[in-house]
Amino acid sequence: MKGKKRIGIQAFLWGEAGTYRQSGVSSYIRHLIQGLAGIALPAEALVYLPFPEALETFPSAPHLQTRLSLLPLRKPTVRILWEHLAFPWHLWKDGIHLLHATMNVAPLWTPCPIVVTVMDLAFWRCPQVHPRGRRLYLGLLTRLSVRRARAVIAISDYTRREVETLLRVPAGRIRVIYPGVDADFRPLPLEEVEDFRRRRGLPERYFLYVGNLEPRKNLLRLVQAYARLRPAGVFLILVGARGWGYAEIFREVEVLGLADRVLFPGFVPREELPLWYNGAEAFFYPSLYEGFGLPPLEAMACGTPVVVSTAASLPEVVGPGGLQVGAEDVEAMAEAMRRLLEEAELRAELRRRGLAQARRFRWEKMAWETADLYRQLLEEQFL
């Protein structure tokens, strides 16, 4: 392998299959690697994985090699120490010419240039909904990482503007590369959806939210909006793992007397999600801040009417494919619920527009554009 150009891809947040850690950043990393497996890269790629189980779902391609850390990186403290103290030495030993840090932060020192993907700057924009330690770490290390990066990948134009204005990164060093949506998020046959509903004991009609249960997702206001309407025979289902600060959501449900109408099924395996989306009357995502927002995109791809907040990147992702309401406007959320239950023409129109909007975002395109950026940066380096 001597003399070969090598790209390193930092995949320490490759989540374990069947767990809540398989969503979000992990989904981005997995689809990036899967897409790169089918592309002729400008260099061999070494993917740095956090634990042996990741190899079970790693795609086979001659130009993709793997490296495992000596320690399992499931615990954040262990991962952070490994990333900044041991990882740079491995990059030097492996002869890496370009490192892709896939989630905001690169090691404090690297023996090669870096490209950094910025998912969002929620820890600055919404500090009140983030634990203090996480906020301080990401705030400092993200700034240091993007300042010295040869290029920054922003996953939305909104994030691009944030990186440019808040972190003062020159516009010419920022590239917007959108995530995509899986092909299995699609309208499903009614009989398949009904069979799933019976097997899982789901109500005939329900509004749906998918994502972690945490303050940034603004679920208190969603529950309050549902309480104002209290639609007969229509439940509210909040799917997702319990993040930090989730207890307040459960308390609000109890206080409002909704314990029998707001359901918390917990984390749902990714392969089941298309069925949950297809069975819903509508999908609600009132988040206070998102760097992109995959769940509304997945819901639109399933033909489900979508309602999002006007916060951050969500209007950019949903576009004309869904309804938009103010993140703090409980009345507007309740009115959107009412309209979607009563106006069949609106539901049909949102289904049509949502499917069209979802087709704009493809994981394959993301991988091609990322590989093109690698090629450009390596050419500049070896001129």
Tab-separated table of C-alpha atoms in Angstrom:
chain	number	residue	atom	x	y	z
A	1	MET	CA	0.000	0.000	0.000
A	2	LYS	CA	3.063	2.249	0.105
A	3	GLY	CA	2.630	5.548	-1.727
A	4	LYS	CA	-1.153	5.238	-1.957
A	5	LYS	CA	-3.311	8.226	-1.065
A	6	ARG	CA	-5.561	7.491	1.881
A	7	ILE	CA	-8.717	9.097	3.222
A	8	GLY	CA	-9.654	8.503	6.839
A	9	ILE	CA	-13.337	8.530	7.801
A	10	GLN	CA	-14.110	8.999	11.480
A	11	ALA	CA	-17.105	6.729	12.168
A	12	PHE	CA	-16.995	6.608	15.970
A	13	LEU	CA	-20.753	7.303	16.166
A	14	TRP	CA	-21.684	4.256	14.080
A	15	GLY	CA	-24.647	3.115	16.165
A	16	GLU	CA	-25.469	-0.441	17.065
A	17	ALA	CA	-28.237	-2.048	15.026
A	18	GLY	CA	-31.597	-2.185	16.763
A	19	THR	CA	-30.821	0.585	19.246
A	20	TYR	CA	-31.693	4.275	19.407
A	21	ARG	CA	-28.046	5.076	18.622
A	22	GLN	CA	-28.697	3.880	15.070
A	23	SER	CA	-30.486	7.131	14.225
A	24	GLY	CA	-29.385	10.691	13.487
A	25	VAL	CA	-25.634	11.025	13.032
A	26	SER	CA	-25.264	7.256	12.834
A	27	SER	CA	-27.687	7.160	9.900
A	28	TYR	CA	-25.634	9.818	8.116
A	29	ILE	CA	-22.392	7.872	8.642
A	30	ARG	CA	-23.861	4.534	7.562
A	31	HIS	CA	-25.375	5.926	4.381
A	32	LEU	CA	-22.206	7.801	3.548
A	33	ILE	CA	-20.145	4.597	3.794
A	34	GLN	CA	-22.725	2.548	1.902
A	35	GLY	CA	-22.787	5.153	-0.870
A	36	LEU	CA	-18.992	5.398	-1.065
A	37	ALA	CA	-18.813	1.593	-1.390
A	38	GLY	CA	-20.284	1.901	-4.884
A	39	ILE	CA	-18.193	4.877	-6.019
A	40	ALA	CA	-14.699	5.002	-7.541
A	41	LEU	CA	-12.925	7.102	-4.904
A	42	PRO	CA	-9.838	9.247	-5.532
A	43	ALA	CA	-8.018	7.306	-2.783
A	44	GLU	CA	-8.316	4.273	-0.568
A	45	ALA	CA	-10.603	4.953	2.411
A	46	LEU	CA	-9.930	3.729	5.933
A	47	VAL	CA	-13.054	3.814	8.080
A	48	TYR	CA	-12.385	4.041	11.812
A	49	LEU	CA	-15.095	2.090	13.655
A	50	PRO	CA	-15.958	2.131	17.380
A	51	PHE	CA	-16.516	-1.570	18.140
A	52	PRO	CA	-16.332	-5.000	16.406
A	53	GLU	CA	-20.125	-5.300	16.028
A	54	ALA	CA	-19.988	-2.499	13.454
A	55	LEU	CA	-18.314	-4.908	11.035
A	56	GLU	CA	-21.549	-6.933	10.831
A	57	THR	CA	-23.265	-4.200	8.806
A	58	PHE	CA	-20.208	-2.763	7.055
A	59	PRO	CA	-20.451	-2.882	3.230
A	60	SER	CA	-17.913	-4.908	1.273
A	61	ALA	CA	-15.822	-2.910	-1.197
A	62	PRO	CA	-12.124	-3.268	-2.119
A	63	HIS	CA	-11.447	0.465	-1.704
A	64	LEU	CA	-12.987	0.590	1.802
A	65	GLN	CA	-10.873	-0.762	4.648
A	66	THR	CA	-11.715	-0.758	8.355
A	67	ARG	CA	-9.827	0.014	11.533
A	68	LEU	CA	-11.131	-0.786	15.013
A	69	SER	CA	-10.201	1.117	18.144
A	70	LEU	CA	-8.479	-0.839	20.903
A	71	LEU	CA	-11.215	0.247	23.314
A	72	PRO	CA	-15.007	-0.002	22.758
A	73	LEU	CA	-16.175	3.571	22.241
A	74	ARG	CA	-19.756	3.305	23.466
A	75	LYS	CA	-19.126	5.600	26.451
A	76	PRO	CA	-18.759	9.294	25.501
A	77	THR	CA	-15.866	9.892	27.919
A	78	VAL	CA	-13.856	6.974	26.528
A	79	ARG	CA	-14.629	8.045	22.961
A	80	ILE	CA	-13.534	11.644	23.559
A	81	LEU	CA	-10.252	10.615	25.201
A	82	TRP	CA	-9.506	8.120	22.427
A	83	GLU	CA	-10.381	10.641	19.736
A	84	HIS	CA	-8.002	13.322	20.965
A	85	LEU	CA	-5.174	11.293	22.526
A	86	ALA	CA	-4.823	8.014	20.602
A	87	PHE	CA	-6.573	8.563	17.265
A	88	PRO	CA	-4.044	11.113	15.879
A	89	TRP	CA	-1.248	8.571	16.320
A	90	HIS	CA	-3.252	5.993	14.333
A	91	LEU	CA	-3.828	8.522	11.560
A	92	TRP	CA	-0.082	9.103	11.350
A	93	LYS	CA	0.713	5.371	11.454
A	94	ASP	CA	-1.840	4.627	8.715
A	95	GLY	CA	-0.540	7.376	6.451
A	96	ILE	CA	-3.829	9.265	6.174
A	97	HIS	CA	-3.740	12.234	3.771
A	98	LEU	CA	-7.230	13.607	4.477
A	99	LEU	CA	-9.510	13.004	7.480
A	100	HIS	CA	-13.303	13.355	7.345
A	101	ALA	CA	-14.670	14.140	10.818
A	102	THR	CA	-18.337	13.230	10.465
A	103	MET	CA	-19.892	14.998	13.446
A	104	ASN	CA	-18.707	18.554	14.217
A	105	VAL	CA	-15.501	17.655	16.037
A	106	ALA	CA	-12.078	16.555	14.788
A	107	PRO	CA	-9.110	15.594	16.996
A	108	LEU	CA	-7.291	18.577	18.475
A	109	TRP	CA	-4.280	17.664	16.331
A	110	THR	CA	-4.047	15.631	13.149
A	111	PRO	CA	-1.099	14.814	10.875
A	112	CYS	CA	-3.229	15.658	7.816
A	113	PRO	CA	-5.801	18.190	6.583
A	114	ILE	CA	-9.411	17.705	7.678
A	115	VAL	CA	-12.937	18.100	6.326
A	116	VAL	CA	-15.664	18.438	8.981
A	117	THR	CA	-19.387	17.741	8.693
A	118	VAL	CA	-21.426	20.112	10.864
A	119	MET	CA	-24.795	18.617	11.755
A	120	ASP	CA	-26.101	21.610	13.684
A	121	LEU	CA	-25.164	24.256	16.237
A	122	ALA	CA	-28.039	23.520	18.613
A	123	PHE	CA	-25.708	23.592	21.612
A	124	TRP	CA	-25.257	27.330	20.938
A	125	ARG	CA	-28.641	28.244	19.528
A	126	CYS	CA	-30.626	26.382	22.213
A	127	PRO	CA	-28.270	26.210	25.212
A	128	GLN	CA	-31.187	25.889	27.630
A	129	VAL	CA	-32.056	22.437	26.280
A	130	HIS	CA	-28.558	20.927	26.394
A	131	PRO	CA	-26.595	19.558	29.351
A	132	ARG	CA	-23.852	22.012	30.355
A	133	GLY	CA	-20.930	19.627	29.801
A	134	ARG	CA	-22.041	18.709	26.291
A	135	ARG	CA	-22.652	22.364	25.472
A	136	LEU	CA	-19.192	23.471	26.573
A	137	TYR	CA	-17.373	20.603	24.865
A	138	LEU	CA	-19.141	20.931	21.521
A	139	GLY	CA	-19.000	24.719	21.597
A	140	LEU	CA	-15.229	24.845	21.999
A	141	LEU	CA	-14.246	21.852	19.864
A	142	THR	CA	-16.604	22.616	16.973
A	143	ARG	CA	-15.183	26.122	16.684
A	144	LEU	CA	-11.594	24.852	16.758
A	145	SER	CA	-12.349	22.097	14.232
A	146	VAL	CA	-14.076	24.176	11.576
A	147	ARG	CA	-11.581	27.032	11.846
A	148	ARG	CA	-8.734	24.763	10.703
A	149	ALA	CA	-10.730	22.568	8.302
A	150	ARG	CA	-9.888	22.683	4.599
A	151	ALA	CA	-13.628	22.347	3.987
A	152	VAL	CA	-16.816	22.198	6.032
A	153	ILE	CA	-19.839	20.152	4.960
A	154	ALA	CA	-23.141	21.669	6.123
A	155	ILE	CA	-26.191	19.396	5.912
A	156	SER	CA	-28.545	22.269	5.086
A	157	ASP	CA	-28.303	25.803	3.789
A	158	TYR	CA	-29.509	27.001	7.188
A	159	THR	CA	-26.545	25.256	8.822
A	160	ARG	CA	-24.245	26.762	6.194
A	161	ARG	CA	-25.368	30.252	7.168
A	162	GLU	CA	-24.898	29.438	10.854
A	163	VAL	CA	-21.356	28.156	10.285
A	164	GLU	CA	-20.510	31.237	8.259
A	165	THR	CA	-21.951	33.806	10.666
A	166	LEU	CA	-21.490	32.205	14.099
A	167	LEU	CA	-18.180	30.447	13.525
A	168	ARG	CA	-16.845	32.952	10.980
A	169	VAL	CA	-15.846	30.355	8.414
A	170	PRO	CA	-15.370	31.857	4.906
A	171	ALA	CA	-18.260	30.998	2.596
A	172	GLY	CA	-15.878	29.512	0.040
A	173	ARG	CA	-14.863	26.752	2.454
A	174	ILE	CA	-18.441	25.586	3.171
A	175	ARG	CA	-20.231	23.044	0.988
A	176	VAL	CA	-23.927	22.226	1.429
A	177	ILE	CA	-24.489	18.478	0.964
A	178	TYR	CA	-27.989	17.333	1.890
A	179	PRO	CA	-28.776	13.961	3.531
A	180	GLY	CA	-31.303	11.682	1.869
A	181	VAL	CA	-34.156	9.314	2.567
A	182	ASP	CA	-34.161	5.518	2.244
A	183	ALA	CA	-36.121	3.832	-0.534
A	184	ASP	CA	-38.059	1.733	1.999
A	185	PHE	CA	-39.750	4.898	3.274
A	186	ARG	CA	-42.627	4.841	0.794
A	187	PRO	CA	-46.410	4.431	0.684
A	188	LEU	CA	-47.254	0.858	1.661
A	189	PRO	CA	-50.286	-1.308	0.792
A	190	LEU	CA	-53.229	-0.683	3.105
A	191	GLU	CA	-53.524	-4.361	4.068
A	192	GLU	CA	-49.869	-4.440	5.164
A	193	VAL	CA	-50.359	-1.353	7.319
A	194	GLU	CA	-53.568	-2.721	8.846
A	195	ASP	CA	-51.919	-6.052	9.633
A	196	PHE	CA	-49.092	-4.195	11.409
A	197	ARG	CA	-51.615	-2.089	13.322
A	198	ARG	CA	-53.369	-5.210	14.598
A	199	ARG	CA	-50.135	-6.970	15.545
A	200	ARG	CA	-48.868	-3.975	17.503
A	201	GLY	CA	-52.258	-3.175	19.040
A	202	LEU	CA	-52.195	0.375	17.638
A	203	PRO	CA	-55.297	2.589	17.588
A	204	GLU	CA	-57.175	3.036	14.321
A	205	ARG	CA	-56.279	6.725	14.181
A	206	TYR	CA	-53.290	8.553	15.613
A	207	PHE	CA	-51.018	11.555	15.223
A	208	LEU	CA	-47.346	10.617	15.260
A	209	TYR	CA	-44.005	12.036	16.366
A	210	VAL	CA	-40.681	10.192	15.890
A	211	GLY	CA	-37.438	11.219	17.583
A	212	ASN	CA	-35.753	11.295	20.977
A	213	LEU	CA	-37.823	12.556	23.898
A	214	GLU	CA	-35.921	15.654	25.011
A	215	PRO	CA	-36.583	19.383	25.533
A	216	ARG	CA	-35.273	20.526	22.129
A	217	LYS	CA	-38.025	18.582	20.366
A	218	ASN	CA	-40.695	20.865	21.898
A	219	LEU	CA	-42.999	17.994	22.818
A	220	LEU	CA	-44.568	19.813	25.773
A	221	ARG	CA	-46.258	22.210	23.364
A	222	LEU	CA	-47.306	19.374	21.064
A	223	VAL	CA	-49.001	17.626	24.001
A	224	GLN	CA	-50.653	20.928	25.015
A	225	ALA	CA	-51.954	21.450	21.466
A	226	TYR	CA	-53.400	17.946	21.443
A	227	ALA	CA	-55.021	18.622	24.833
A	228	ARG	CA	-56.790	21.694	23.452
A	229	LEU	CA	-58.330	19.716	20.615
A	230	ARG	CA	-58.808	16.314	22.314
A	231	PRO	CA	-60.065	14.752	19.069
A	232	ALA	CA	-62.452	11.841	19.620
A	233	GLY	CA	-60.900	8.516	18.668
A	234	VAL	CA	-57.531	10.016	17.656
A	235	PHE	CA	-54.492	9.280	19.822
A	236	LEU	CA	-51.095	10.988	20.008
A	237	ILE	CA	-48.121	8.607	19.773
A	238	LEU	CA	-44.646	9.857	20.698
A	239	VAL	CA	-42.138	7.320	19.373
A	240	GLY	CA	-38.558	7.523	20.581
A	241	ALA	CA	-35.986	6.754	23.217
A	242	ARG	CA	-35.964	8.730	26.442
A	243	GLY	CA	-33.277	11.373	26.141
A	244	TRP	CA	-32.396	13.797	28.916
A	245	GLY	CA	-35.156	15.930	30.475
A	246	TYR	CA	-37.911	13.594	29.272
A	247	ALA	CA	-39.672	13.346	32.667
A	248	GLU	CA	-41.354	16.725	32.202
A	249	ILE	CA	-43.214	15.412	29.145
A	250	PHE	CA	-44.646	12.499	31.147
A	251	ARG	CA	-45.666	14.857	33.960
A	252	GLU	CA	-47.481	17.152	31.531
A	253	VAL	CA	-49.417	14.223	30.089
A	254	GLU	CA	-50.531	13.246	33.611
A	255	VAL	CA	-51.446	16.804	34.601
A	256	LEU	CA	-53.565	17.234	31.463
A	257	GLY	CA	-55.363	13.931	32.062
A	258	LEU	CA	-54.092	12.354	28.845
A	259	ALA	CA	-52.379	9.234	30.174
A	260	ASP	CA	-54.781	6.973	28.267
A	261	ARG	CA	-54.554	8.978	25.017
A	262	VAL	CA	-50.873	9.901	24.650
A	263	LEU	CA	-48.833	6.760	24.063
A	264	PHE	CA	-45.082	6.222	24.542
A	265	PRO	CA	-43.994	3.019	22.779
A	266	GLY	CA	-40.293	3.854	23.299
A	267	PHE	CA	-37.596	3.247	20.723
A	268	VAL	CA	-38.834	1.644	17.500
A	269	PRO	CA	-36.454	-0.299	15.212
A	270	ARG	CA	-35.747	1.544	12.012
A	271	GLU	CA	-37.196	-1.242	9.819
A	272	GLU	CA	-40.613	-0.723	11.475
A	273	LEU	CA	-40.754	3.045	11.003
A	274	PRO	CA	-42.284	3.062	7.483
A	275	LEU	CA	-45.290	1.202	8.902
A	276	TRP	CA	-45.707	3.676	11.771
A	277	TYR	CA	-45.573	6.593	9.337
A	278	ASN	CA	-48.003	4.962	6.903
A	279	GLY	CA	-50.524	4.275	9.656
A	280	ALA	CA	-50.612	7.839	10.988
A	281	GLU	CA	-53.239	10.479	10.255
A	282	ALA	CA	-50.448	13.065	10.261
A	283	PHE	CA	-46.887	13.493	11.445
A	284	PHE	CA	-45.885	16.351	13.788
A	285	TYR	CA	-42.357	17.625	14.331
A	286	PRO	CA	-42.460	20.901	16.299
A	287	SER	CA	-38.735	20.988	17.123
A	288	LEU	CA	-37.135	24.190	18.392
A	289	TYR	CA	-33.988	23.591	16.365
A	290	GLU	CA	-32.792	21.122	13.708
A	291	GLY	CA	-29.756	21.088	11.476
A	292	PHE	CA	-31.821	19.113	8.969
A	293	GLY	CA	-34.584	16.872	10.343
A	294	LEU	CA	-34.826	13.364	8.866
A	295	PRO	CA	-38.158	12.234	10.416
A	296	PRO	CA	-40.324	14.784	8.523
A	297	LEU	CA	-38.572	13.775	5.297
A	298	GLU	CA	-39.233	10.104	6.001
A	299	ALA	CA	-42.882	10.820	6.772
A	300	MET	CA	-43.335	12.766	3.519
A	301	ALA	CA	-41.713	9.919	1.582
A	302	CYS	CA	-44.383	7.618	3.068
A	303	GLY	CA	-47.166	9.927	1.857
A	304	THR	CA	-48.106	11.048	5.375
A	305	PRO	CA	-49.242	14.694	5.872
A	306	VAL	CA	-46.558	16.568	7.792
A	307	VAL	CA	-46.640	19.538	10.172
A	308	VAL	CA	-43.352	21.107	11.275
A	309	SER	CA	-42.307	24.213	13.156
A	310	THR	CA	-40.858	27.187	11.307
A	311	ALA	CA	-37.641	26.842	13.319
A	312	ALA	CA	-34.163	26.528	11.820
A	313	SER	CA	-33.826	24.230	8.782
A	314	LEU	CA	-37.271	22.598	8.899
A	315	PRO	CA	-38.945	24.938	6.368
A	316	GLU	CA	-36.022	24.239	4.007
A	317	VAL	CA	-36.446	20.470	4.313
A	318	VAL	CA	-40.244	20.350	4.126
A	319	GLY	CA	-40.716	23.225	1.675
A	320	PRO	CA	-44.187	23.135	0.108
A	321	GLY	CA	-44.615	19.508	1.193
A	322	GLY	CA	-46.075	20.217	4.637
A	323	LEU	CA	-47.764	22.703	6.937
A	324	GLN	CA	-45.582	25.033	9.019
A	325	VAL	CA	-46.469	26.563	12.377
A	326	GLY	CA	-44.591	28.688	14.880
A	327	ALA	CA	-42.614	26.571	17.333
A	328	GLU	CA	-44.207	28.354	20.306
A	329	ASP	CA	-47.702	28.663	18.827
A	330	VAL	CA	-49.776	25.998	20.581
A	331	GLU	CA	-53.005	27.320	19.050
A	332	ALA	CA	-51.579	26.981	15.530
A	333	MET	CA	-50.546	23.384	16.228
A	334	ALA	CA	-54.040	22.563	17.471
A	335	GLU	CA	-55.564	24.244	14.405
A	336	ALA	CA	-53.302	22.193	12.114
A	337	MET	CA	-54.552	19.036	13.853
A	338	ARG	CA	-58.157	20.102	13.352
A	339	ARG	CA	-57.668	20.902	9.665
A	340	LEU	CA	-55.943	17.611	8.931
A	341	LEU	CA	-58.795	15.685	10.534
A	342	GLU	CA	-61.565	17.616	8.785
A	343	GLU	CA	-60.200	18.606	5.364
A	344	ALA	CA	-59.764	15.591	3.077
A	345	GLU	CA	-58.616	17.777	0.172
A	346	LEU	CA	-55.828	19.243	2.287
A	347	ARG	CA	-54.640	15.776	3.291
A	348	ALA	CA	-54.581	14.654	-0.341
A	349	GLU	CA	-52.730	17.778	-1.446
A	350	LEU	CA	-50.114	17.437	1.301
A	351	ARG	CA	-49.614	13.798	0.371
A	352	ARG	CA	-48.944	14.741	-3.258
A	353	ARG	CA	-46.645	17.643	-2.437
A	354	GLY	CA	-44.831	15.737	0.308
A	355	LEU	CA	-43.984	12.822	-1.980
A	356	ALA	CA	-42.626	15.254	-4.584
A	357	GLN	CA	-40.532	17.113	-1.998
A	358	ALA	CA	-39.060	13.886	-0.561
A	359	ARG	CA	-37.836	12.811	-4.004
A	360	ARG	CA	-35.393	15.741	-3.982
A	361	PHE	CA	-33.242	14.147	-1.259
A	362	ARG	CA	-31.199	11.033	-2.075
A	363	TRP	CA	-28.413	9.361	-0.124
A	364	GLU	CA	-26.671	8.381	-3.368
A	365	LYS	CA	-26.388	12.043	-4.335
A	366	MET	CA	-24.922	12.839	-0.915
A	367	ALA	CA	-22.224	10.182	-1.344
A	368	TRP	CA	-21.333	11.372	-4.865
A	369	GLU	CA	-21.017	14.984	-3.736
A	370	THR	CA	-18.900	14.004	-0.720
A	371	ALA	CA	-16.570	11.903	-2.897
A	372	ASP	CA	-16.249	14.846	-5.273
A	373	LEU	CA	-15.199	17.058	-2.360
A	374	TYR	CA	-12.562	14.487	-1.325
A	375	ARG	CA	-11.243	14.506	-4.877
A	376	GLN	CA	-11.059	18.285	-4.989
A	377	LEU	CA	-9.240	18.549	-1.658
A	378	LEU	CA	-6.716	15.840	-2.540
A	379	GLU	CA	-6.000	17.470	-5.895
A	380	GLU	CA	-5.335	20.779	-4.160
A	381	GLN	CA	-3.074	19.040	-1.637
A	382	PHE	CA	-0.956	17.226	-4.211
A	383	LEU	CA	-0.651	19.918	-6.905
